[in-house]
Structure formats: structure tokens, C-alpha cells
PDB file of C-alpha atoms in Angstrom:
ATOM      1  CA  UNK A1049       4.601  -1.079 -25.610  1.00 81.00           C
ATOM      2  CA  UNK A1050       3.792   0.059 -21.863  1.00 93.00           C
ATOM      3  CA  UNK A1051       5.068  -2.366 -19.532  1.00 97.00           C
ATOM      4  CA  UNK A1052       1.728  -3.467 -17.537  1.00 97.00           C
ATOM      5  CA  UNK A1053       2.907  -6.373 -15.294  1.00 98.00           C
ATOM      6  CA  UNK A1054       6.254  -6.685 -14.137  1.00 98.00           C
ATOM      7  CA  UNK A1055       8.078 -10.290 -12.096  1.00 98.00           C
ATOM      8  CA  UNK A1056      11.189 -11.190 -10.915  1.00 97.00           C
ATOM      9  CA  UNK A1057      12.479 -14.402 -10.371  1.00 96.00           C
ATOM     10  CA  UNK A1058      14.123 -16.188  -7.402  1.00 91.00           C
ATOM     11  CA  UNK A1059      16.913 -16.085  -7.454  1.00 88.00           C
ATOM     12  CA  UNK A1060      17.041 -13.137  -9.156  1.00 89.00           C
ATOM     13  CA  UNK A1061      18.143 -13.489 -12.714  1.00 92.00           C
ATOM     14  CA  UNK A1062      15.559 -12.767 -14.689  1.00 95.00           C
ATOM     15  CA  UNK A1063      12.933 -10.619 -15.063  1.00 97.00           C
ATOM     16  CA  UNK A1064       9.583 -10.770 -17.063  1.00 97.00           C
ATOM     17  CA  UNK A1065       7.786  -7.726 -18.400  1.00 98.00           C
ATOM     18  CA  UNK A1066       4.509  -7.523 -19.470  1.00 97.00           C
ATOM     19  CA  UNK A1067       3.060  -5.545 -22.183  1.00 96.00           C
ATOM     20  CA  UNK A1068       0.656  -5.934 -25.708  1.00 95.00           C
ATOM     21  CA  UNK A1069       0.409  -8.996 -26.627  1.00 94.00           C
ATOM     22  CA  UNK A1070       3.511 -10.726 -25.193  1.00 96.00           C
ATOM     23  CA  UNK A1071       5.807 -11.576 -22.021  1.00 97.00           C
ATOM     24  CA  UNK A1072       9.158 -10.449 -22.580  1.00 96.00           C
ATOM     25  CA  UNK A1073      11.912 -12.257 -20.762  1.00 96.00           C
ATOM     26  CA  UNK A1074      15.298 -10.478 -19.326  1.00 96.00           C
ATOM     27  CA  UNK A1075      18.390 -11.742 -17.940  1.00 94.00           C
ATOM     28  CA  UNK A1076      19.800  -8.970 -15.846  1.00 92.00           C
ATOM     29  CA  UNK A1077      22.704 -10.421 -14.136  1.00 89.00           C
ATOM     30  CA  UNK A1078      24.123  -9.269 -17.531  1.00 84.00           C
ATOM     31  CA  UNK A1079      22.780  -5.266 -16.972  1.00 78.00           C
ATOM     32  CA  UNK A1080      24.448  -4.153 -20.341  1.00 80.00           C
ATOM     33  CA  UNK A1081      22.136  -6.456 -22.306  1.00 80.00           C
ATOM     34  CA  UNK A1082      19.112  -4.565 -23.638  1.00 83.00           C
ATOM     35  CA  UNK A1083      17.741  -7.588 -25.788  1.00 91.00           C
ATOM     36  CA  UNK A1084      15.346  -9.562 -24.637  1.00 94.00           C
ATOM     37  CA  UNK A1085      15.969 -13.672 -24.222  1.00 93.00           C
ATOM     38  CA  UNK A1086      12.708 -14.450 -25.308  1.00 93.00           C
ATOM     39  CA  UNK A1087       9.331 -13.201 -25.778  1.00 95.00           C
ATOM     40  CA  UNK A1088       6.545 -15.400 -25.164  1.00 96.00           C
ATOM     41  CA  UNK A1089       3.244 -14.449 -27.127  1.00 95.00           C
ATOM     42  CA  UNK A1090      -0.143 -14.435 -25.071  1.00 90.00           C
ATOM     43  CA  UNK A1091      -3.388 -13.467 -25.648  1.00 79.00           C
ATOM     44  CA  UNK A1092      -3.893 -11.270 -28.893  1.00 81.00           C
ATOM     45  CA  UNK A1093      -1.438  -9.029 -29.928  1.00 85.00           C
ATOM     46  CA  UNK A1094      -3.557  -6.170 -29.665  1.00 87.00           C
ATOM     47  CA  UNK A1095      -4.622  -7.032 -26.143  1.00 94.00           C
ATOM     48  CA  UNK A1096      -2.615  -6.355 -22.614  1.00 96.00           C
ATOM     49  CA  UNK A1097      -1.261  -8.731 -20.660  1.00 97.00           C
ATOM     50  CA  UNK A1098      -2.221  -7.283 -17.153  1.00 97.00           C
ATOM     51  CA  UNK A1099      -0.614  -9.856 -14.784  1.00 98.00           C
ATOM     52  CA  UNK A1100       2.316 -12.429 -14.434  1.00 98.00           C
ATOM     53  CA  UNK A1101       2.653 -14.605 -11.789  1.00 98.00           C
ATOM     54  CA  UNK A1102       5.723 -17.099 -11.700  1.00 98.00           C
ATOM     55  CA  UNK A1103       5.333 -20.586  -9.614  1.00 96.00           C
ATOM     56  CA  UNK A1104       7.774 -20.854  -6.441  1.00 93.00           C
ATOM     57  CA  UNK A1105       9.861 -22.856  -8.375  1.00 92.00           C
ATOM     58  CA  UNK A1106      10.249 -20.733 -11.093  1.00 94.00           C
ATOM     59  CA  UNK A1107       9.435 -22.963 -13.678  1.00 96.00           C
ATOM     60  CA  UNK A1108       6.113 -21.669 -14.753  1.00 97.00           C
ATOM     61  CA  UNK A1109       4.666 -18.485 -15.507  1.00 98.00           C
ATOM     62  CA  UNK A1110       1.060 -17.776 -15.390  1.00 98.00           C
ATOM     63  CA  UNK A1111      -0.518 -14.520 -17.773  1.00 98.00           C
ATOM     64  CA  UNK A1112      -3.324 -13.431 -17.738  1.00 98.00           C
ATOM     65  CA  UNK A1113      -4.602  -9.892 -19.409  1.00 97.00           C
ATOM     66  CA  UNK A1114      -7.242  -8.464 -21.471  1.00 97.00           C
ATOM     67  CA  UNK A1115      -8.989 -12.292 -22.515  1.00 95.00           C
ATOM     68  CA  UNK A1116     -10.842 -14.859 -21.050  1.00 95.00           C
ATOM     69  CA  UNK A1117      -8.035 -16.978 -20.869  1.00 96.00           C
ATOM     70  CA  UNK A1118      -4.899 -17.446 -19.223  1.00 97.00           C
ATOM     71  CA  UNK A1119      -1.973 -19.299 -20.341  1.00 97.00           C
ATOM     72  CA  UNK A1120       0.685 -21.291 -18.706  1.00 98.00           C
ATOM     73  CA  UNK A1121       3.702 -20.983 -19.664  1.00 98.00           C
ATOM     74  CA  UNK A1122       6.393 -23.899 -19.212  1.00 97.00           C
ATOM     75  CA  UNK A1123       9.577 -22.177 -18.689  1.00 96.00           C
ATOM     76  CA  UNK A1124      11.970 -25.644 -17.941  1.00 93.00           C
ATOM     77  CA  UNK A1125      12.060 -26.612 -21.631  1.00 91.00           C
ATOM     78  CA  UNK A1126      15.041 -25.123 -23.547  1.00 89.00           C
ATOM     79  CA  UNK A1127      12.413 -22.637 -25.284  1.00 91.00           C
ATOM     80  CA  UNK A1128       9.468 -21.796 -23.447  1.00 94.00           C
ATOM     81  CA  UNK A1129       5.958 -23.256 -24.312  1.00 96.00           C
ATOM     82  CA  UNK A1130       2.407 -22.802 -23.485  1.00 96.00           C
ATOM     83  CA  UNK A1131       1.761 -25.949 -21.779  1.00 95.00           C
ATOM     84  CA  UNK A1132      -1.869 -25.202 -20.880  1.00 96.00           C
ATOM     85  CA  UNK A1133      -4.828 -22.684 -21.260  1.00 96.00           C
ATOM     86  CA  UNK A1134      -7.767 -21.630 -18.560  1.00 97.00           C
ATOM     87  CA  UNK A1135     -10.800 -20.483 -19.570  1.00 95.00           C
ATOM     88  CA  UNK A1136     -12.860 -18.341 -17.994  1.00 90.00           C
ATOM     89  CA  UNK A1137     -16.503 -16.680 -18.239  1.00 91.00           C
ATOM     90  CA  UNK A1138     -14.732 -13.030 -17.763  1.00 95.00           C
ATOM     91  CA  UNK A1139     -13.476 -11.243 -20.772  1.00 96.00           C
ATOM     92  CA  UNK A1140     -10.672 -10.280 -18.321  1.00 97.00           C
ATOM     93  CA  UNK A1141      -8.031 -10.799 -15.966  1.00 98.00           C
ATOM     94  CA  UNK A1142      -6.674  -7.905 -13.604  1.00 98.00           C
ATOM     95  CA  UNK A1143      -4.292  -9.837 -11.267  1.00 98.00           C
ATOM     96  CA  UNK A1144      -3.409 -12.953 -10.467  1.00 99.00           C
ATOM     97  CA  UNK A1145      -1.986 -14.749  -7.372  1.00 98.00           C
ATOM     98  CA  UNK A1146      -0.422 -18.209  -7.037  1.00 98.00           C
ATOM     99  CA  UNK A1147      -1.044 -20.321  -3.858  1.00 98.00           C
ATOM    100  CA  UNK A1148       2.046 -20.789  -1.554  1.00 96.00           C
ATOM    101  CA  UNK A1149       2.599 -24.796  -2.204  1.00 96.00           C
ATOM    102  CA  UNK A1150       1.692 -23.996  -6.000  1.00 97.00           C
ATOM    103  CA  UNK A1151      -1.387 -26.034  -6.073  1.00 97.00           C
ATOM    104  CA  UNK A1152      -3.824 -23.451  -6.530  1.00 98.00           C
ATOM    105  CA  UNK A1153      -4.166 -19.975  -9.100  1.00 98.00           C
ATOM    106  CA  UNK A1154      -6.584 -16.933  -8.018  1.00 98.00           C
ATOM    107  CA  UNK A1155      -7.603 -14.880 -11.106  1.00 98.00           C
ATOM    108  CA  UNK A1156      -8.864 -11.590 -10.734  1.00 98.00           C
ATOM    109  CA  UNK A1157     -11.961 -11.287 -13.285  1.00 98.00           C
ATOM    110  CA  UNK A1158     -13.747  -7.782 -14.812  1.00 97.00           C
ATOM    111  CA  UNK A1159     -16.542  -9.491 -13.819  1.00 97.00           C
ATOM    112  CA  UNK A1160     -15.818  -9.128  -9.772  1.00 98.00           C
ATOM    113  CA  UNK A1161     -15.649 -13.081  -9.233  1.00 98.00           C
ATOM    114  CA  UNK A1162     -12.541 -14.435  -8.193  1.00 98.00           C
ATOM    115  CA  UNK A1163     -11.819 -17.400  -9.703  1.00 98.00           C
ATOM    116  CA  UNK A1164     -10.006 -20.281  -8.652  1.00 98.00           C
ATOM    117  CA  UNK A1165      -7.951 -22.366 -10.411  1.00 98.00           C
ATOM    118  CA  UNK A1166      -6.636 -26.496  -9.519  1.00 98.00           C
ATOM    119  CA  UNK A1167      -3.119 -26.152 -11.596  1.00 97.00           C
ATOM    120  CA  UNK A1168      -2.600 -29.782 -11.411  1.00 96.00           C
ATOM    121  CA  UNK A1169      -6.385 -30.431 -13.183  1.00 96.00           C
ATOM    122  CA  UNK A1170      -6.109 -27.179 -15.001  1.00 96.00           C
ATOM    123  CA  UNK A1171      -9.803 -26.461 -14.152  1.00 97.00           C
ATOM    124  CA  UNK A1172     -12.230 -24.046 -12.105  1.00 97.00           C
ATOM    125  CA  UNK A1173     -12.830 -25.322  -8.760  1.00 96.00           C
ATOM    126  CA  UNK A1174     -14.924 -22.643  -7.462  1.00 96.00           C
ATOM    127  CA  UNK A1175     -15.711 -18.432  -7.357  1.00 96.00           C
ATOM    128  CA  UNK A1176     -15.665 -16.594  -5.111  1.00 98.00           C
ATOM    129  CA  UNK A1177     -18.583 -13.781  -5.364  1.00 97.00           C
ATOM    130  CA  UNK A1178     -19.178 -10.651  -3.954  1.00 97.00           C
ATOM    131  CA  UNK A1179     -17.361  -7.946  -5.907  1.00 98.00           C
ATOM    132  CA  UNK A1180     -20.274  -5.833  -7.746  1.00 98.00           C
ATOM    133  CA  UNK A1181     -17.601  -4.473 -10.116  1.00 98.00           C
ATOM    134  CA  UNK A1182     -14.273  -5.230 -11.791  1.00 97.00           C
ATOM    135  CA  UNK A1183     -12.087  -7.442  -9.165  1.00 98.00           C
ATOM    136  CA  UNK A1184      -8.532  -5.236  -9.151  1.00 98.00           C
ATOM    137  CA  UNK A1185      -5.783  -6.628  -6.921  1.00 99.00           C
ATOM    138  CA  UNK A1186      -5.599  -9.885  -4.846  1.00 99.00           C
ATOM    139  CA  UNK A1187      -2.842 -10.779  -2.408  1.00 98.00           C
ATOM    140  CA  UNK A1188      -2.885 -14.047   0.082  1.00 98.00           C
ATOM    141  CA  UNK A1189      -1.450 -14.666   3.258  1.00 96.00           C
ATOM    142  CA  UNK A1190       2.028 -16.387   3.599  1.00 93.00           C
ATOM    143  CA  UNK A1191       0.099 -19.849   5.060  1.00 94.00           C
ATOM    144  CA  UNK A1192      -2.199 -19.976   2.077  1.00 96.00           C
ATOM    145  CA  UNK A1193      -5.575 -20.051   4.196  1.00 97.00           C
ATOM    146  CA  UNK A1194      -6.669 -16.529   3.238  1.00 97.00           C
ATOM    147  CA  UNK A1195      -7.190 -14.036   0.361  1.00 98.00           C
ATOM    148  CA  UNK A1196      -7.472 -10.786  -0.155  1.00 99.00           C
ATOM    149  CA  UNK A1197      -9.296  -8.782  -2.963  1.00 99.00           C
ATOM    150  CA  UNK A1198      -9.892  -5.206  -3.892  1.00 99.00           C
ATOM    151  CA  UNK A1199     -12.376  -4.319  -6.177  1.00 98.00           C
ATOM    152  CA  UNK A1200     -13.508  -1.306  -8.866  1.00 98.00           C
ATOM    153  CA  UNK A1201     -16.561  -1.306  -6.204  1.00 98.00           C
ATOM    154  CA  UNK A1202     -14.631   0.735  -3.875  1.00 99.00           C
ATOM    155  CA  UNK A1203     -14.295  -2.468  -1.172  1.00 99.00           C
ATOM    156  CA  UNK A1204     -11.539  -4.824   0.124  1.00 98.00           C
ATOM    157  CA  UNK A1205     -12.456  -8.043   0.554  1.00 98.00           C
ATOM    158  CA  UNK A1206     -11.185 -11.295   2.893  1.00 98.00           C
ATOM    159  CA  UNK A1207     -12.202 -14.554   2.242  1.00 98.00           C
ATOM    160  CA  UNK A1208     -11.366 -18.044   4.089  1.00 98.00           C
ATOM    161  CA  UNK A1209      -9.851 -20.596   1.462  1.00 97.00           C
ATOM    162  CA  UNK A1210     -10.529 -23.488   3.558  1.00 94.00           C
ATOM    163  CA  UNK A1211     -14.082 -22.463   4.316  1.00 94.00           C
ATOM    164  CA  UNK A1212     -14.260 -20.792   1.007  1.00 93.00           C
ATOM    165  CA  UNK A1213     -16.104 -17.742   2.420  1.00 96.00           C
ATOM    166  CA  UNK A1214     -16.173 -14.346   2.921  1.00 98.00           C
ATOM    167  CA  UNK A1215     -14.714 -13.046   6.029  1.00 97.00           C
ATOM    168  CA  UNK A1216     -14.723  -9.628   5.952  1.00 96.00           C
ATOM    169  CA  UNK A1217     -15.754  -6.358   4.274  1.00 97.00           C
ATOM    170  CA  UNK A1218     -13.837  -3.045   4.051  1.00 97.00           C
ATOM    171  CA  UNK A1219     -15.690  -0.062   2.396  1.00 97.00           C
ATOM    172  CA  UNK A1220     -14.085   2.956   1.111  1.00 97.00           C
ATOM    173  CA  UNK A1221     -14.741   6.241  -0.691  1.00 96.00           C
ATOM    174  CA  UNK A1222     -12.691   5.695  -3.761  1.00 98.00           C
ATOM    175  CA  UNK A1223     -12.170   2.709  -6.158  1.00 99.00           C
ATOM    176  CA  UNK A1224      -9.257   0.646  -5.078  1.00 99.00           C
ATOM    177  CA  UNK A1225      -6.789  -0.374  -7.577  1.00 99.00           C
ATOM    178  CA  UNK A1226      -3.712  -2.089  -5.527  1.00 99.00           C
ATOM    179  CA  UNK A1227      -3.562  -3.884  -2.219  1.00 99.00           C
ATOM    180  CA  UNK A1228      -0.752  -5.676  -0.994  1.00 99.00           C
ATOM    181  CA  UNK A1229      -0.800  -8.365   2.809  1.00 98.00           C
ATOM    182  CA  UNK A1230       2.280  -8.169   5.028  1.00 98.00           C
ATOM    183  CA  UNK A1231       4.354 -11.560   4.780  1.00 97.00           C
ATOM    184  CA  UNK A1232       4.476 -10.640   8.652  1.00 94.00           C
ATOM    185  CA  UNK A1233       0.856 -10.568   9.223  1.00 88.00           C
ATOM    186  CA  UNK A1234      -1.516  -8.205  10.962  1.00 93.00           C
ATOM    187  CA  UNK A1235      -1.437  -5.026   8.071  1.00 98.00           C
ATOM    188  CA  UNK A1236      -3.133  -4.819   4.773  1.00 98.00           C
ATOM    189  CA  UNK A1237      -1.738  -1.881   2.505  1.00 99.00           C
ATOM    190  CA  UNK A1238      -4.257  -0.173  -0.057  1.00 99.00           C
ATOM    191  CA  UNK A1239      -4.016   1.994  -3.324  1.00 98.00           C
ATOM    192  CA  UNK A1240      -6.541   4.054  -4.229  1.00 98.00           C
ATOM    193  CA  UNK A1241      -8.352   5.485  -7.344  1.00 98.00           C
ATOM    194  CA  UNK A1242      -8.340   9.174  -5.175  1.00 98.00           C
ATOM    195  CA  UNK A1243      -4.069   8.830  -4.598  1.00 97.00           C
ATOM    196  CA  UNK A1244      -4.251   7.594  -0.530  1.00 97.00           C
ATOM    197  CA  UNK A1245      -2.616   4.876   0.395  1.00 98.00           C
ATOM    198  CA  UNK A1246      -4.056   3.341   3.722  1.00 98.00           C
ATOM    199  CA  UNK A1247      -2.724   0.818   5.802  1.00 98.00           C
ATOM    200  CA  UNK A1248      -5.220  -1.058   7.839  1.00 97.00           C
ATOM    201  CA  UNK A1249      -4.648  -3.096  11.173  1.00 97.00           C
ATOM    202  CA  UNK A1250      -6.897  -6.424   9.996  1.00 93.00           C
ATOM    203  CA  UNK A1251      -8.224  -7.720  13.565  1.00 93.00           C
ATOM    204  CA  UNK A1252      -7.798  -3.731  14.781  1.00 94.00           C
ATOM    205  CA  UNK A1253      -9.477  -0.659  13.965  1.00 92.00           C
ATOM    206  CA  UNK A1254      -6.163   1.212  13.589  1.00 94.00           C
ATOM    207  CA  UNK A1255      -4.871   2.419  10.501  1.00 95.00           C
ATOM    208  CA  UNK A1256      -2.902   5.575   8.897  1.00 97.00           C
ATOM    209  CA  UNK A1257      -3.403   7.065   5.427  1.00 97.00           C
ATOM    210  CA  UNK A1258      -0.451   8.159   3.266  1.00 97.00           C
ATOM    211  CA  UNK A1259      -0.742  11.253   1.082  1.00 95.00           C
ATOM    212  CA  UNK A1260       2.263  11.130  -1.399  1.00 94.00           C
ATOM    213  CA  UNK A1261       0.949  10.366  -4.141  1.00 94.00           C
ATOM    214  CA  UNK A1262      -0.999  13.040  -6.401  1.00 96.00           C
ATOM    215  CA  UNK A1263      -2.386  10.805  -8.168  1.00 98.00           C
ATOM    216  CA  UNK A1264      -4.017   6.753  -8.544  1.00 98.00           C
ATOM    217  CA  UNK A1265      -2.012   4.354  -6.631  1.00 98.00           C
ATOM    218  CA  UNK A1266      -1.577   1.771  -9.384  1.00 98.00           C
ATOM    219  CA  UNK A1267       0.243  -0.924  -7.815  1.00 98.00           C
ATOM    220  CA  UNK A1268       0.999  -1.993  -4.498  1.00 98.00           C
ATOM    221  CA  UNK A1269       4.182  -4.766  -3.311  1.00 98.00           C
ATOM    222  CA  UNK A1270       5.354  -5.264   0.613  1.00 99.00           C
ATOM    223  CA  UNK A1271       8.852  -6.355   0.910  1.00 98.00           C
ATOM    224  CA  UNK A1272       9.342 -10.336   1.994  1.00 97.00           C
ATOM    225  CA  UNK A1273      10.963  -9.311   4.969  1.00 98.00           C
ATOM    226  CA  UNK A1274       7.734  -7.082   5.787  1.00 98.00           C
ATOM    227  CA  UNK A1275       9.583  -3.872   7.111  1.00 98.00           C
ATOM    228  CA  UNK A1276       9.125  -1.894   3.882  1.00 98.00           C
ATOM    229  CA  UNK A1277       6.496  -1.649   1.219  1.00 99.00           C
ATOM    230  CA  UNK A1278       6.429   0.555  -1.906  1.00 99.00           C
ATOM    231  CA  UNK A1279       3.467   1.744  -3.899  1.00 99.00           C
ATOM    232  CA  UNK A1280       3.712   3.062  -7.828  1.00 98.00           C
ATOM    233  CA  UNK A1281       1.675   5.700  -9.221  1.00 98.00           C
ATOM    234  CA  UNK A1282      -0.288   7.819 -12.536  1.00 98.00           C
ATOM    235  CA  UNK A1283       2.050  10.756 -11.122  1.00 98.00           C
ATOM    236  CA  UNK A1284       5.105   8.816 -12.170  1.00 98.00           C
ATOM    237  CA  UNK A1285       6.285   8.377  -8.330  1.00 98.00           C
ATOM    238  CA  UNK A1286       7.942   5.100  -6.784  1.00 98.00           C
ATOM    239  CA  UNK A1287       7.290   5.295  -3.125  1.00 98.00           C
ATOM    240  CA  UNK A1288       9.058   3.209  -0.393  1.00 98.00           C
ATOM    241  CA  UNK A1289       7.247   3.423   3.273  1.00 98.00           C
ATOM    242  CA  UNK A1290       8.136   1.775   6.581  1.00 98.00           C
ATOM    243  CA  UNK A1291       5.339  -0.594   7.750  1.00 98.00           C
ATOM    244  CA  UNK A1292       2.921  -0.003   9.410  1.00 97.00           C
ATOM    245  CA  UNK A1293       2.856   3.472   9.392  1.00 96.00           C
ATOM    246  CA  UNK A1294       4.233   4.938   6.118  1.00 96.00           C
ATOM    247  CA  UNK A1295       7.229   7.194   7.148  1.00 97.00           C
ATOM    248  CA  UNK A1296       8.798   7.706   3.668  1.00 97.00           C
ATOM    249  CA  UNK A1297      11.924   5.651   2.601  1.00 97.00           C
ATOM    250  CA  UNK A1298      12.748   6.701  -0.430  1.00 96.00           C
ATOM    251  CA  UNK A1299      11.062   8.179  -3.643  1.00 97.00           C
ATOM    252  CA  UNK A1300      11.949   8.102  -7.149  1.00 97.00           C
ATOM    253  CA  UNK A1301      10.172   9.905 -10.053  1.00 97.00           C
ATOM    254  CA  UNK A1302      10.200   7.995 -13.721  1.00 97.00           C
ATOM    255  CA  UNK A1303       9.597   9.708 -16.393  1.00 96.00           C
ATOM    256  CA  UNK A1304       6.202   8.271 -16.919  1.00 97.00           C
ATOM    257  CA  UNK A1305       3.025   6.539 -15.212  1.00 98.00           C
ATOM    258  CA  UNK A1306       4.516   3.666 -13.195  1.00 98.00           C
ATOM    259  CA  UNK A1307       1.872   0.863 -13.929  1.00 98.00           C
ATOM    260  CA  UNK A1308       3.408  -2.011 -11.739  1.00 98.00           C
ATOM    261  CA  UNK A1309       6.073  -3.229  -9.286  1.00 98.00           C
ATOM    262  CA  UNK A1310       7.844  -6.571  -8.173  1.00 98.00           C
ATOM    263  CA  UNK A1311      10.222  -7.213  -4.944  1.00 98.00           C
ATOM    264  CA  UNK A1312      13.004  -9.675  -5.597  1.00 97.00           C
ATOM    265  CA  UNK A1313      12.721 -12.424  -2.783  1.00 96.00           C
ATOM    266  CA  UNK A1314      15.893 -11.216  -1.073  1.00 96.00           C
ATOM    267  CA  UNK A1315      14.329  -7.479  -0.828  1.00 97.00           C
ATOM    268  CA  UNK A1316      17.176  -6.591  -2.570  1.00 97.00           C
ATOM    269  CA  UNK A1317      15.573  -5.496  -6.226  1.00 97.00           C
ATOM    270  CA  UNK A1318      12.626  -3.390  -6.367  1.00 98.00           C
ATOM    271  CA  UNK A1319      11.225  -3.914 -10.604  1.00 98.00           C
ATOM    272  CA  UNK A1320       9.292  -1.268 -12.029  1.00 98.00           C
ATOM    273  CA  UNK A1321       6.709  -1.234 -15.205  1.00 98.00           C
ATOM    274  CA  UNK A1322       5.930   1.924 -16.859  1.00 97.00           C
ATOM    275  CA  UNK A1323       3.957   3.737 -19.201  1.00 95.00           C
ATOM    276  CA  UNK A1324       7.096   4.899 -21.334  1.00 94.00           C
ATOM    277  CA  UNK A1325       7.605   0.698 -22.695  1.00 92.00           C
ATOM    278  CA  UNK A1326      10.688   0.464 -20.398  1.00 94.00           C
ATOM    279  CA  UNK A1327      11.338  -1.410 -16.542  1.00 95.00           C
ATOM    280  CA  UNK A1328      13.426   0.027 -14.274  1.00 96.00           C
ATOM    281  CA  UNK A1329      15.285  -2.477 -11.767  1.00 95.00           C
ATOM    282  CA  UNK A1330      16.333  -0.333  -8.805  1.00 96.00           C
ATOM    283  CA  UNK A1331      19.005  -2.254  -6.542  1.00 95.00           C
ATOM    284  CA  UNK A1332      17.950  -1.586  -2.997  1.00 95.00           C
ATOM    285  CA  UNK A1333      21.226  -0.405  -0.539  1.00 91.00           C
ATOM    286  CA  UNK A1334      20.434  -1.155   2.984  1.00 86.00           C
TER     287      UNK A1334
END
């Protein structure tokens, strides 16, 4: 199946890919192997997953996809388990992101709201509203105190998680589909519906546009060190760009729609998802 969520662990050993119906697990510190570990089944198996998020720790995954609920996923036990569920009002999940001390899950819903999770209570502590369409990416500042959302209604949004308000609004032309914050501060990268990539200053009106894509921008990842981001699109193009103002990298075509992306901790794995059911790890040679 196409690989619609892609996540890499720290440290990097495995990665977790996934698709229709399932998480599949990899261990690539043995690259030969082109079994799976283990396969953890979500949702239906009709429906796809269309986020995984692991905990710091790296003993819990959270999936969520194409159902109102998301699972948690105990990875620590000897064969992983769904140790709990979350229900929500949305038939869907688009992204996910996982508060910095782990406390706290963000769930991007089809609906627009944002919904936030207590992990410890496993239960819904609040929404955020304002989205008039399907909420599409979500990204939140290394201190935890604020979020970032795109949404289907062609607007980014910041909101204030210890107020838990609204901050700002960002309106564009096209729907955005990807966003990604810099671990540094100061620059919020977007991917577009319309192929741009634009890279906003977020106290300053400055900001550049990037036009190599040809097609939707479908997912969006800064590097941890915050130098270098890359961006995945419909046109089958990894792009790598220097922050803040997107001279090109690298590039790699796939043979296929590249649906997601994941940055190993050490910035020295990019992961890929694509529409042809493979992932691509790319080892990154400074």
C-alpha cells in the first residue's frame, strides 16, 4: 500500500511506515532486511493511517488516519499493543503532534478543530477552533507554548497553549497542505496546494517563496539543527533548502508521489513515504 506517514526513531534504528490499515515497523541498522519486524493494525483495514507520531522516549507511538479514533500504541512490551484509544467527534485525523515533555497530543481533525489530547488521562481537554475547513499540518515550537496549524481553508494558524488562544492569522491564495516551525525559532516553512513553498519571518513581514516544485507540496520537515529543511511533493521531488531563504541543497526524484517525510534527530537520515508502497531512507553526507 502507499506509504502515507513516515517516523524515525531516536536513536535511529527503526523506522515506522504508515499505510492502509496498519503501521509497519523496520529495523534499518540491518539495511539488507526487507521484512518488516512487526506490523501493528490500526483503524480499518481499508482506511489510511495518515499520521504517526512517536513519544520522546520512544516508547509509544500515536496513529491516527482516516477514523475518529486514534490509537496508542505501547511499543516497550516484547510485542507491541494498543494500550489506549481517543475518540474524537471528527471522522478524521490529518496530522498529529506530540508535546515536548510528552504530556500533551494535538490531533489534526477534517473537521478544522484541533484537538487536544491529556495522554496521561487519555481524554479531550479542549479545541481549538477556527479552521473553516479540513485542519492539514500542525507543528509546535521547541518550548511547547505554541502551535501551529495549516488548514484546507487556505490559512496558517498560531495559537498560545498556555492561554489557549489564537494568536495569529496568515491568509493565502492556495490550500495549504504542509507546514513545518524552525527548532531555531523565528521562520515558519509552508507547502502549498498551488506547488510554492514560502517561508515566513513570524514577528517580521519578510518572507521568500520557493518555486521547485511543479506540483502540491505534500509534506513539510525542518532539520533539528534548523539550517536545512526539505519539502516532498505530487511531482515525485525531495527537496532540501537552506533556511531561511531556500537556496537548493539537494534534490532527488522517486519514482512516484512522495506523500511524507521524517528527519532522524541527529539530521543525519532524511525518511521518505511514497505513493509506489515503498520508503526511501536517504543518509545525509555533510
Amino acid at each position: 500500500e502507499v506509504v502515507c506517514a513516515v517516523t524515525i526513531s531516536n536513536p535511529t534504528r527503526h523506522v515506522y511506515t504508515g499505510g492502509k490499515g496498519c503501521v509497519k515497523v523496520w529495523d534499518i541498522s540491518h539495511p539488507g532486511n526487507k521484512t518488516p519486524v512487526s506490523q501493528l493494525d490500526c483503524l480499518n483495514r481499508d482506511n489510511y493511517i495518515r499520521s504517526c507520531r512517536l513519544l520522546p522516549d520512544g516508547r509509544t507511538l500515536i496513529v491516527g488516519g482516516e477514523a475518529s479514533t486514534l490509537s496508542i500504541w505501547d511499543l516497550a512490551t516484547p510485542t507491541p499493543r494498543i494500550k489506549a484509544e481517543l475518540t474524537s467527534s471528527a471522522p478524521a485525523c490529518y496530522a498529529l503532534a506530540i508535546s515536548p515533555d510528552s504530556k500533551v497530543c494535538f490531533s489534526c481533525c477534517s473537521d478544522g478543530n484541533i484537538a487536544v489530547w491529556d495522554l496521561h488521562n487519555q481524554t479531550l481537554v479542549r479545541q481549538f477552533q477556527g479552521h473553516t475547513d479540513g485542519a492539514s499540518c500542525i507543528d509546535i515550537s521547541n518550548d511547547g507554548t505554541k502551535l501551529w496549524t495549516g488548514g484546507l481553508d487556505n490559512t496558517v494558524r498560531s495559537w498560545d497553549l498556555r492561554e489557549g488562544r489564537q494568536l495569529q492569522q496568515h491568509d493565502f491564495t492556495s490550500q495549504i497542505f504542509s507546514l513545518g516551525y524552525c527548532p531555531t525559532g523565528e521562520w515558519l516553512a509552508v507547502g502549498m496546494e498551488s506547488s510554492n513553498v514560502e517561508v515566513l519571518h513570524v514577528t517580521k513581514p519578510d518572507k521568500y517563496q520557493l518555486h521547485l516544485h511543479e506540483s502540491c507540496v505534500l509534506s513539510l520537515q525542518f532539520a533539528y539543527c534548523g539550517k536545512w529543511f526539505v519539502s516532498t511533493g505530487k511531482d515525485n521531488l525531495l527537496n532540501a533548502w537552506r533556511t531561511p531563504y531556500g537556496a537548493s541543497i539537494f534534490q532527488s526524484k522517486e519514482s512516484s508521489s512522495v506523500l511524507s517525510c521524517d528527519i532522524s534527530v541527529d539530521d543525519k537520515y532524511i525518511v521518505t513515504g511514497s505513493g509506489d508502497k515503498k520508503a526511501t531512507v536517504y543518509e545525509v553526507i555533510y
